[in-house]
mmCIF file with all atom_site columns, C-alpha atoms in Angstrom:
data_model
loop_
_atom_site.group_PDB
_atom_site.id
_atom_site.type_symbol
_atom_site.label_atom_id
_atom_site.label_alt_id
_atom_site.label_comp_id
_atom_site.label_asym_id
_atom_site.label_entity_id
_atom_site.label_seq_id
_atom_site.pdbx_PDB_ins_code
_atom_site.Cartn_x
_atom_site.Cartn_y
_atom_site.Cartn_z
_atom_site.occupancy
_atom_site.B_iso_or_equiv
_atom_site.pdbx_formal_charge
_atom_site.auth_seq_id
_atom_site.auth_comp_id
_atom_site.auth_asym_id
_atom_site.auth_atom_id
_atom_site.pdbx_PDB_model_num
ATOM 1   C CA . SER X 1 1   ? -11.744 -27.267 -38.563 1.00 57.00 ? 1   SER X CA 1
ATOM 2   C CA . LEU X 1 2   ? -9.805  -30.463 -38.167 1.00 66.00 ? 2   LEU X CA 1
ATOM 3   C CA . ARG X 1 3   ? -8.559  -31.989 -34.521 1.00 65.00 ? 3   ARG X CA 1
ATOM 4   C CA . PRO X 1 4   ? -6.268  -34.569 -33.737 1.00 66.00 ? 4   PRO X CA 1
ATOM 5   C CA . PRO X 1 5   ? -7.261  -37.251 -32.059 1.00 67.00 ? 5   PRO X CA 1
ATOM 6   C CA . PRO X 1 6   ? -7.259  -37.371 -28.555 1.00 66.00 ? 6   PRO X CA 1
ATOM 7   C CA . PRO X 1 7   ? -3.887  -39.236 -27.297 1.00 64.00 ? 7   PRO X CA 1
ATOM 8   C CA . PRO X 1 8   ? -4.559  -42.424 -26.022 1.00 61.00 ? 8   PRO X CA 1
ATOM 9   C CA . PRO X 1 9   ? -5.385  -42.893 -22.330 1.00 58.00 ? 9   PRO X CA 1
ATOM 10  C CA . THR X 1 10  ? -1.467  -42.930 -19.955 1.00 57.00 ? 10  THR X CA 1
ATOM 11  C CA . SER X 1 11  ? -3.241  -46.363 -17.223 1.00 51.00 ? 11  SER X CA 1
ATOM 12  C CA . THR X 1 12  ? -5.334  -48.781 -17.619 1.00 51.00 ? 12  THR X CA 1
ATOM 13  C CA . SER X 1 13  ? -7.263  -47.413 -14.610 1.00 49.00 ? 13  SER X CA 1
ATOM 14  C CA . MET X 1 14  ? -8.312  -44.799 -16.900 1.00 51.00 ? 14  MET X CA 1
ATOM 15  C CA . ALA X 1 15  ? -11.779 -44.851 -19.188 1.00 50.00 ? 15  ALA X CA 1
ATOM 16  C CA . PRO X 1 16  ? -10.841 -43.474 -22.357 1.00 50.00 ? 16  PRO X CA 1
ATOM 17  C CA . LYS X 1 17  ? -12.905 -39.860 -23.406 1.00 51.00 ? 17  LYS X CA 1
ATOM 18  C CA . PRO X 1 18  ? -16.027 -40.297 -25.528 1.00 50.00 ? 18  PRO X CA 1
ATOM 19  C CA . VAL X 1 19  ? -15.361 -37.938 -28.571 1.00 52.00 ? 19  VAL X CA 1
ATOM 20  C CA . SER X 1 20  ? -17.607 -35.427 -27.493 1.00 49.00 ? 20  SER X CA 1
ATOM 21  C CA . THR X 1 21  ? -15.855 -34.404 -25.065 1.00 47.00 ? 21  THR X CA 1
ATOM 22  C CA . ALA X 1 22  ? -12.956 -32.976 -26.530 1.00 47.00 ? 22  ALA X CA 1
ATOM 23  C CA . GLY X 1 23  ? -13.641 -29.305 -26.169 1.00 48.00 ? 23  GLY X CA 1
ATOM 24  C CA . LYS X 1 24  ? -15.425 -29.639 -22.979 1.00 48.00 ? 24  LYS X CA 1
ATOM 25  C CA . ALA X 1 25  ? -13.706 -29.429 -19.197 1.00 49.00 ? 25  ALA X CA 1
ATOM 26  C CA . PRO X 1 26  ? -12.037 -32.293 -18.429 1.00 47.00 ? 26  PRO X CA 1
ATOM 27  C CA . ALA X 1 27  ? -14.963 -33.981 -15.689 1.00 48.00 ? 27  ALA X CA 1
ATOM 28  C CA . SER X 1 28  ? -12.601 -32.947 -12.624 1.00 45.00 ? 28  SER X CA 1
ATOM 29  C CA . THR X 1 29  ? -13.168 -29.311 -13.446 1.00 45.00 ? 29  THR X CA 1
ATOM 30  C CA . ALA X 1 30  ? -16.599 -29.404 -13.598 1.00 45.00 ? 30  ALA X CA 1
ATOM 31  C CA . SER X 1 31  ? -16.926 -31.158 -10.113 1.00 42.00 ? 31  SER X CA 1
ATOM 32  C CA . LYS X 1 32  ? -15.813 -28.653 -8.728  1.00 44.00 ? 32  LYS X CA 1
ATOM 33  C CA . ALA X 1 33  ? -17.364 -25.574 -11.120 1.00 43.00 ? 33  ALA X CA 1
ATOM 34  C CA . PRO X 1 34  ? -20.266 -25.233 -8.809  1.00 44.00 ? 34  PRO X CA 1
ATOM 35  C CA . ALA X 1 35  ? -18.075 -25.439 -5.348  1.00 45.00 ? 35  ALA X CA 1
ATOM 36  C CA . THR X 1 36  ? -15.780 -22.076 -6.705  1.00 41.00 ? 36  THR X CA 1
ATOM 37  C CA . ALA X 1 37  ? -19.556 -20.603 -7.772  1.00 42.00 ? 37  ALA X CA 1
ATOM 38  C CA . SER X 1 38  ? -20.559 -20.189 -4.067  1.00 40.00 ? 38  SER X CA 1
ATOM 39  C CA . LYS X 1 39  ? -17.437 -18.759 -3.302  1.00 42.00 ? 39  LYS X CA 1
ATOM 40  C CA . ALA X 1 40  ? -16.661 -16.318 -5.986  1.00 42.00 ? 40  ALA X CA 1
ATOM 41  C CA . PRO X 1 41  ? -18.304 -14.167 -8.202  1.00 42.00 ? 41  PRO X CA 1
ATOM 42  C CA . SER X 1 42  ? -17.973 -16.370 -12.125 1.00 43.00 ? 42  SER X CA 1
ATOM 43  C CA . LYS X 1 43  ? -16.080 -12.914 -13.534 1.00 42.00 ? 43  LYS X CA 1
ATOM 44  C CA . THR X 1 44  ? -13.016 -15.071 -13.120 1.00 42.00 ? 44  THR X CA 1
ATOM 45  C CA . THR X 1 45  ? -14.267 -18.705 -14.605 1.00 43.00 ? 45  THR X CA 1
ATOM 46  C CA . ASP X 1 46  ? -16.024 -16.629 -17.820 1.00 45.00 ? 46  ASP X CA 1
ATOM 47  C CA . LYS X 1 47  ? -12.341 -14.836 -18.403 1.00 44.00 ? 47  LYS X CA 1
ATOM 48  C CA . LYS X 1 48  ? -10.856 -18.201 -18.497 1.00 44.00 ? 48  LYS X CA 1
ATOM 49  C CA . ALA X 1 49  ? -13.045 -19.648 -20.382 1.00 45.00 ? 49  ALA X CA 1
ATOM 50  C CA . GLY X 1 50  ? -13.147 -17.706 -23.143 1.00 45.00 ? 50  GLY X CA 1
ATOM 51  C CA . LYS X 1 51  ? -9.501  -17.493 -24.135 1.00 46.00 ? 51  LYS X CA 1
ATOM 52  C CA . LYS X 1 52  ? -9.113  -21.249 -23.274 1.00 47.00 ? 52  LYS X CA 1
ATOM 53  C CA . THR X 1 53  ? -11.907 -21.008 -26.360 1.00 48.00 ? 53  THR X CA 1
ATOM 54  C CA . LYS X 1 54  ? -10.522 -18.108 -27.935 1.00 49.00 ? 54  LYS X CA 1
ATOM 55  C CA . SER X 1 55  ? -6.775  -20.425 -28.258 1.00 50.00 ? 55  SER X CA 1
ATOM 56  C CA . ALA X 1 56  ? -7.910  -22.380 -31.508 1.00 52.00 ? 56  ALA X CA 1
ATOM 57  C CA . ALA X 1 57  ? -8.127  -19.424 -33.083 1.00 54.00 ? 57  ALA X CA 1
ATOM 58  C CA . PRO X 1 58  ? -4.101  -17.502 -32.492 1.00 55.00 ? 58  PRO X CA 1
ATOM 59  C CA . GLY X 1 59  ? -5.925  -14.142 -34.090 1.00 58.00 ? 59  GLY X CA 1
ATOM 60  C CA . ASP X 1 60  ? -8.318  -13.368 -31.003 1.00 57.00 ? 60  ASP X CA 1
ATOM 61  C CA . GLY X 1 61  ? -6.664  -15.822 -28.135 1.00 57.00 ? 61  GLY X CA 1
ATOM 62  C CA . GLU X 1 62  ? -3.549  -13.621 -28.335 1.00 58.00 ? 62  GLU X CA 1
ATOM 63  C CA . LYS X 1 63  ? -4.260  -10.158 -28.162 1.00 61.00 ? 63  LYS X CA 1
ATOM 64  C CA . LYS X 1 64  ? -6.606  -11.455 -25.127 1.00 70.00 ? 64  LYS X CA 1
ATOM 65  C CA . LYS X 1 65  ? -3.696  -13.140 -23.879 1.00 74.00 ? 65  LYS X CA 1
ATOM 66  C CA . ARG X 1 66  ? -1.534  -10.498 -23.465 1.00 83.00 ? 66  ARG X CA 1
ATOM 67  C CA . LYS X 1 67  ? -1.348  -8.148  -20.266 1.00 86.00 ? 67  LYS X CA 1
ATOM 68  C CA . LYS X 1 68  ? -1.494  -4.058  -21.034 1.00 87.00 ? 68  LYS X CA 1
ATOM 69  C CA . VAL X 1 69  ? 2.403   -3.369  -20.184 1.00 90.00 ? 69  VAL X CA 1
ATOM 70  C CA . ARG X 1 70  ? 2.188   -1.270  -17.126 1.00 89.00 ? 70  ARG X CA 1
ATOM 71  C CA . LYS X 1 71  ? 3.633   2.428   -18.231 1.00 88.00 ? 71  LYS X CA 1
ATOM 72  C CA . GLU X 1 72  ? 5.713   4.041   -14.647 1.00 90.00 ? 72  GLU X CA 1
ATOM 73  C CA . THR X 1 73  ? 5.404   8.597   -14.502 1.00 93.00 ? 73  THR X CA 1
ATOM 74  C CA . TYR X 1 74  ? 5.811   11.459  -12.350 1.00 95.00 ? 74  TYR X CA 1
ATOM 75  C CA . SER X 1 75  ? 1.664   12.311  -14.222 1.00 95.00 ? 75  SER X CA 1
ATOM 76  C CA . SER X 1 76  ? 0.257   11.303  -10.569 1.00 94.00 ? 76  SER X CA 1
ATOM 77  C CA . TYR X 1 77  ? 3.300   13.362  -8.299  1.00 96.00 ? 77  TYR X CA 1
ATOM 78  C CA . ILE X 1 78  ? 2.977   16.396  -10.434 1.00 96.00 ? 78  ILE X CA 1
ATOM 79  C CA . TYR X 1 79  ? -0.505  16.271  -10.382 1.00 96.00 ? 79  TYR X CA 1
ATOM 80  C CA . LYS X 1 80  ? -0.924  16.427  -6.878  1.00 96.00 ? 80  LYS X CA 1
ATOM 81  C CA . VAL X 1 81  ? 2.223   20.001  -6.819  1.00 96.00 ? 81  VAL X CA 1
ATOM 82  C CA . LEU X 1 82  ? -0.168  21.405  -9.478  1.00 97.00 ? 82  LEU X CA 1
ATOM 83  C CA . ARG X 1 83  ? -3.117  21.014  -7.504  1.00 96.00 ? 83  ARG X CA 1
ATOM 84  C CA . GLN X 1 84  ? -1.003  22.896  -4.011  1.00 96.00 ? 84  GLN X CA 1
ATOM 85  C CA . VAL X 1 85  ? 0.697   25.165  -6.348  1.00 96.00 ? 85  VAL X CA 1
ATOM 86  C CA . HIS X 1 86  ? -1.812  26.052  -8.054  1.00 96.00 ? 86  HIS X CA 1
ATOM 87  C CA . PRO X 1 87  ? -5.707  24.260  -7.335  1.00 95.00 ? 87  PRO X CA 1
ATOM 88  C CA . ASP X 1 88  ? -8.229  25.343  -10.286 1.00 96.00 ? 88  ASP X CA 1
ATOM 89  C CA . THR X 1 89  ? -5.067  25.058  -12.660 1.00 95.00 ? 89  THR X CA 1
ATOM 90  C CA . GLY X 1 90  ? -4.870  21.755  -15.485 1.00 95.00 ? 90  GLY X CA 1
ATOM 91  C CA . ILE X 1 91  ? -2.007  20.563  -17.292 1.00 95.00 ? 91  ILE X CA 1
ATOM 92  C CA . SER X 1 92  ? -3.092  19.125  -20.673 1.00 96.00 ? 92  SER X CA 1
ATOM 93  C CA . ASN X 1 93  ? -1.590  15.344  -21.932 1.00 96.00 ? 93  ASN X CA 1
ATOM 94  C CA . LYS X 1 94  ? 0.907   16.951  -23.903 1.00 97.00 ? 94  LYS X CA 1
ATOM 95  C CA . ALA X 1 95  ? 2.872   19.303  -21.341 1.00 97.00 ? 95  ALA X CA 1
ATOM 96  C CA . MET X 1 96  ? 1.890   16.110  -18.182 1.00 96.00 ? 96  MET X CA 1
ATOM 97  C CA . SER X 1 97  ? 4.206   14.228  -21.065 1.00 96.00 ? 97  SER X CA 1
ATOM 98  C CA . ILE X 1 98  ? 6.891   17.219  -21.446 1.00 98.00 ? 98  ILE X CA 1
ATOM 99  C CA . LEU X 1 99  ? 6.937   17.294  -17.246 1.00 97.00 ? 99  LEU X CA 1
ATOM 100 C CA . ASN X 1 100 ? 8.132   13.555  -16.918 1.00 97.00 ? 100 ASN X CA 1
ATOM 101 C CA . SER X 1 101 ? 10.520  13.347  -19.439 1.00 97.00 ? 101 SER X CA 1
ATOM 102 C CA . PHE X 1 102 ? 11.851  16.622  -17.704 1.00 97.00 ? 102 PHE X CA 1
ATOM 103 C CA . VAL X 1 103 ? 11.908  14.787  -14.643 1.00 96.00 ? 103 VAL X CA 1
ATOM 104 C CA . ASN X 1 104 ? 13.566  11.701  -15.852 1.00 96.00 ? 104 ASN X CA 1
ATOM 105 C CA . ASP X 1 105 ? 15.673  13.507  -17.937 1.00 97.00 ? 105 ASP X CA 1
ATOM 106 C CA . ILE X 1 106 ? 16.856  15.783  -14.223 1.00 96.00 ? 106 ILE X CA 1
ATOM 107 C CA . PHE X 1 107 ? 17.354  12.065  -12.458 1.00 96.00 ? 107 PHE X CA 1
ATOM 108 C CA . GLU X 1 108 ? 19.388  10.394  -14.750 1.00 97.00 ? 108 GLU X CA 1
ATOM 109 C CA . ARG X 1 109 ? 21.588  13.021  -14.486 1.00 97.00 ? 109 ARG X CA 1
ATOM 110 C CA . ILE X 1 110 ? 22.148  13.242  -10.519 1.00 96.00 ? 110 ILE X CA 1
ATOM 111 C CA . ALA X 1 111 ? 21.786  9.226   -10.536 1.00 96.00 ? 111 ALA X CA 1
ATOM 112 C CA . SER X 1 112 ? 24.728  9.165   -12.845 1.00 96.00 ? 112 SER X CA 1
ATOM 113 C CA . GLU X 1 113 ? 26.957  11.664  -11.433 1.00 96.00 ? 113 GLU X CA 1
ATOM 114 C CA . ALA X 1 114 ? 26.224  10.415  -8.104  1.00 96.00 ? 114 ALA X CA 1
ATOM 115 C CA . SER X 1 115 ? 27.408  6.767   -9.655  1.00 96.00 ? 115 SER X CA 1
ATOM 116 C CA . LYS X 1 116 ? 30.672  8.882   -10.697 1.00 95.00 ? 116 LYS X CA 1
ATOM 117 C CA . LEU X 1 117 ? 31.316  10.058  -7.797  1.00 95.00 ? 117 LEU X CA 1
ATOM 118 C CA . ALA X 1 118 ? 31.371  6.351   -5.713  1.00 95.00 ? 118 ALA X CA 1
ATOM 119 C CA . GLN X 1 119 ? 32.802  5.341   -8.310  1.00 94.00 ? 119 GLN X CA 1
ATOM 120 C CA . TYR X 1 120 ? 35.916  7.923   -7.469  1.00 94.00 ? 120 TYR X CA 1
ATOM 121 C CA . SER X 1 121 ? 35.864  6.867   -4.178  1.00 92.00 ? 121 SER X CA 1
ATOM 122 C CA . LYS X 1 122 ? 35.208  3.520   -4.561  1.00 94.00 ? 122 LYS X CA 1
ATOM 123 C CA . LYS X 1 123 ? 32.059  2.934   -2.602  1.00 92.00 ? 123 LYS X CA 1
ATOM 124 C CA . SER X 1 124 ? 29.423  0.209   -4.489  1.00 92.00 ? 124 SER X CA 1
ATOM 125 C CA . THR X 1 125 ? 26.920  2.543   -2.586  1.00 93.00 ? 125 THR X CA 1
ATOM 126 C CA . ILE X 1 126 ? 24.715  5.980   -4.032  1.00 94.00 ? 126 ILE X CA 1
ATOM 127 C CA . SER X 1 127 ? 24.325  7.414   -0.481  1.00 92.00 ? 127 SER X CA 1
ATOM 128 C CA . SER X 1 128 ? 22.519  10.744  -0.065  1.00 92.00 ? 128 SER X CA 1
ATOM 129 C CA . ARG X 1 129 ? 26.153  12.674  0.219   1.00 94.00 ? 129 ARG X CA 1
ATOM 130 C CA . GLU X 1 130 ? 26.295  11.551  -2.970  1.00 95.00 ? 130 GLU X CA 1
ATOM 131 C CA . ILE X 1 131 ? 22.977  12.272  -4.745  1.00 96.00 ? 131 ILE X CA 1
ATOM 132 C CA . GLN X 1 132 ? 23.799  15.978  -2.176  1.00 95.00 ? 132 GLN X CA 1
ATOM 133 C CA . THR X 1 133 ? 26.925  16.358  -4.871  1.00 96.00 ? 133 THR X CA 1
ATOM 134 C CA . SER X 1 134 ? 25.667  15.747  -7.541  1.00 96.00 ? 134 SER X CA 1
ATOM 135 C CA . VAL X 1 135 ? 22.964  18.056  -7.413  1.00 96.00 ? 135 VAL X CA 1
ATOM 136 C CA . ARG X 1 136 ? 24.787  20.633  -5.966  1.00 96.00 ? 136 ARG X CA 1
ATOM 137 C CA . LEU X 1 137 ? 26.965  20.006  -9.822  1.00 96.00 ? 137 LEU X CA 1
ATOM 138 C CA . ILE X 1 138 ? 23.781  20.255  -12.074 1.00 96.00 ? 138 ILE X CA 1
ATOM 139 C CA . LEU X 1 139 ? 21.735  22.445  -11.074 1.00 96.00 ? 139 LEU X CA 1
ATOM 140 C CA . PRO X 1 140 ? 22.172  25.331  -10.953 1.00 95.00 ? 140 PRO X CA 1
ATOM 141 C CA . GLY X 1 141 ? 22.602  28.724  -7.973  1.00 93.00 ? 141 GLY X CA 1
ATOM 142 C CA . GLU X 1 142 ? 19.097  29.078  -5.838  1.00 96.00 ? 142 GLU X CA 1
ATOM 143 C CA . LEU X 1 143 ? 17.722  25.759  -7.677  1.00 96.00 ? 143 LEU X CA 1
ATOM 144 C CA . ALA X 1 144 ? 20.481  23.937  -5.988  1.00 96.00 ? 144 ALA X CA 1
ATOM 145 C CA . LYS X 1 145 ? 20.193  25.565  -2.535  1.00 96.00 ? 145 LYS X CA 1
ATOM 146 C CA . HIS X 1 146 ? 16.184  24.429  -2.030  1.00 96.00 ? 146 HIS X CA 1
ATOM 147 C CA . ALA X 1 147 ? 16.403  20.812  -4.235  1.00 96.00 ? 147 ALA X CA 1
ATOM 148 C CA . ILE X 1 148 ? 19.525  20.398  -1.298  1.00 96.00 ? 148 ILE X CA 1
ATOM 149 C CA . SER X 1 149 ? 17.907  21.898  1.969   1.00 96.00 ? 149 SER X CA 1
ATOM 150 C CA . GLU X 1 150 ? 14.313  19.907  0.654   1.00 95.00 ? 150 GLU X CA 1
ATOM 151 C CA . GLY X 1 151 ? 16.552  16.953  -0.107  1.00 95.00 ? 151 GLY X CA 1
ATOM 152 C CA . THR X 1 152 ? 17.978  17.169  4.192   1.00 96.00 ? 152 THR X CA 1
ATOM 153 C CA . LYS X 1 153 ? 14.460  17.626  4.722   1.00 96.00 ? 153 LYS X CA 1
ATOM 154 C CA . SER X 1 154 ? 12.773  14.964  3.060   1.00 94.00 ? 154 SER X CA 1
ATOM 155 C CA . VAL X 1 155 ? 16.199  12.385  4.281   1.00 94.00 ? 155 VAL X CA 1
ATOM 156 C CA . THR X 1 156 ? 15.432  13.595  7.982   1.00 94.00 ? 156 THR X CA 1
ATOM 157 C CA . LYS X 1 157 ? 11.570  13.041  8.388   1.00 94.00 ? 157 LYS X CA 1
ATOM 158 C CA . PHE X 1 158 ? 12.719  9.015   6.817   1.00 94.00 ? 158 PHE X CA 1
ATOM 159 C CA . SER X 1 159 ? 15.556  9.068   9.648   1.00 92.00 ? 159 SER X CA 1
ATOM 160 C CA . SER X 1 160 ? 13.542  9.979   11.208  1.00 92.00 ? 160 SER X CA 1
ATOM 161 C CA . ALA X 1 161 ? 10.598  7.804   11.211  1.00 91.00 ? 161 ALA X CA 1
ATOM 162 C CA . THR X 1 162 ? 13.091  4.665   10.574  1.00 88.00 ? 162 THR X CA 1
ATOM 163 C CA . THR X 1 163 ? 14.308  5.064   14.015  1.00 84.00 ? 163 THR X CA 1
ATOM 164 C CA . THR X 1 164 ? 11.329  5.070   16.525  1.00 76.00 ? 164 THR X CA 1
ATOM 165 C CA . LYS X 1 165 ? 9.637   1.591   14.861  1.00 69.00 ? 165 LYS X CA 1
#
């Protein structure tokens, strides 16, 4: 492939680079390479170097530069609860996805109801009181009672932990 010639030097004190070093790292980073190699493994420098050489080909280089987007789920917490309730029972990925969607749905319902309650009382902050009221409104009967008792227990535990610090 044809490369454009390197740009001319901006100051007269800097000597022009030979054409043969156009694809290599600048001399300033080359002198630092042995120092970094003794401090840390060369694993990270290999990846960076690989990205630099691949950047000439736009198809390959862009795929390597992208970071994997982290998806936030409740999977680990659901699994911990499953271990407490049924230690010898597993769960499929599909079932975990359904439970994760369920938790997100309930969260959205409670949060939106709590937001409405805060707006009605002309408050800009959602407190545990709005959450408790929205749980009473959204969840049916016995489920609401259990949720409120667990929530109250958690808020009490959190409050006592923050006051002791």
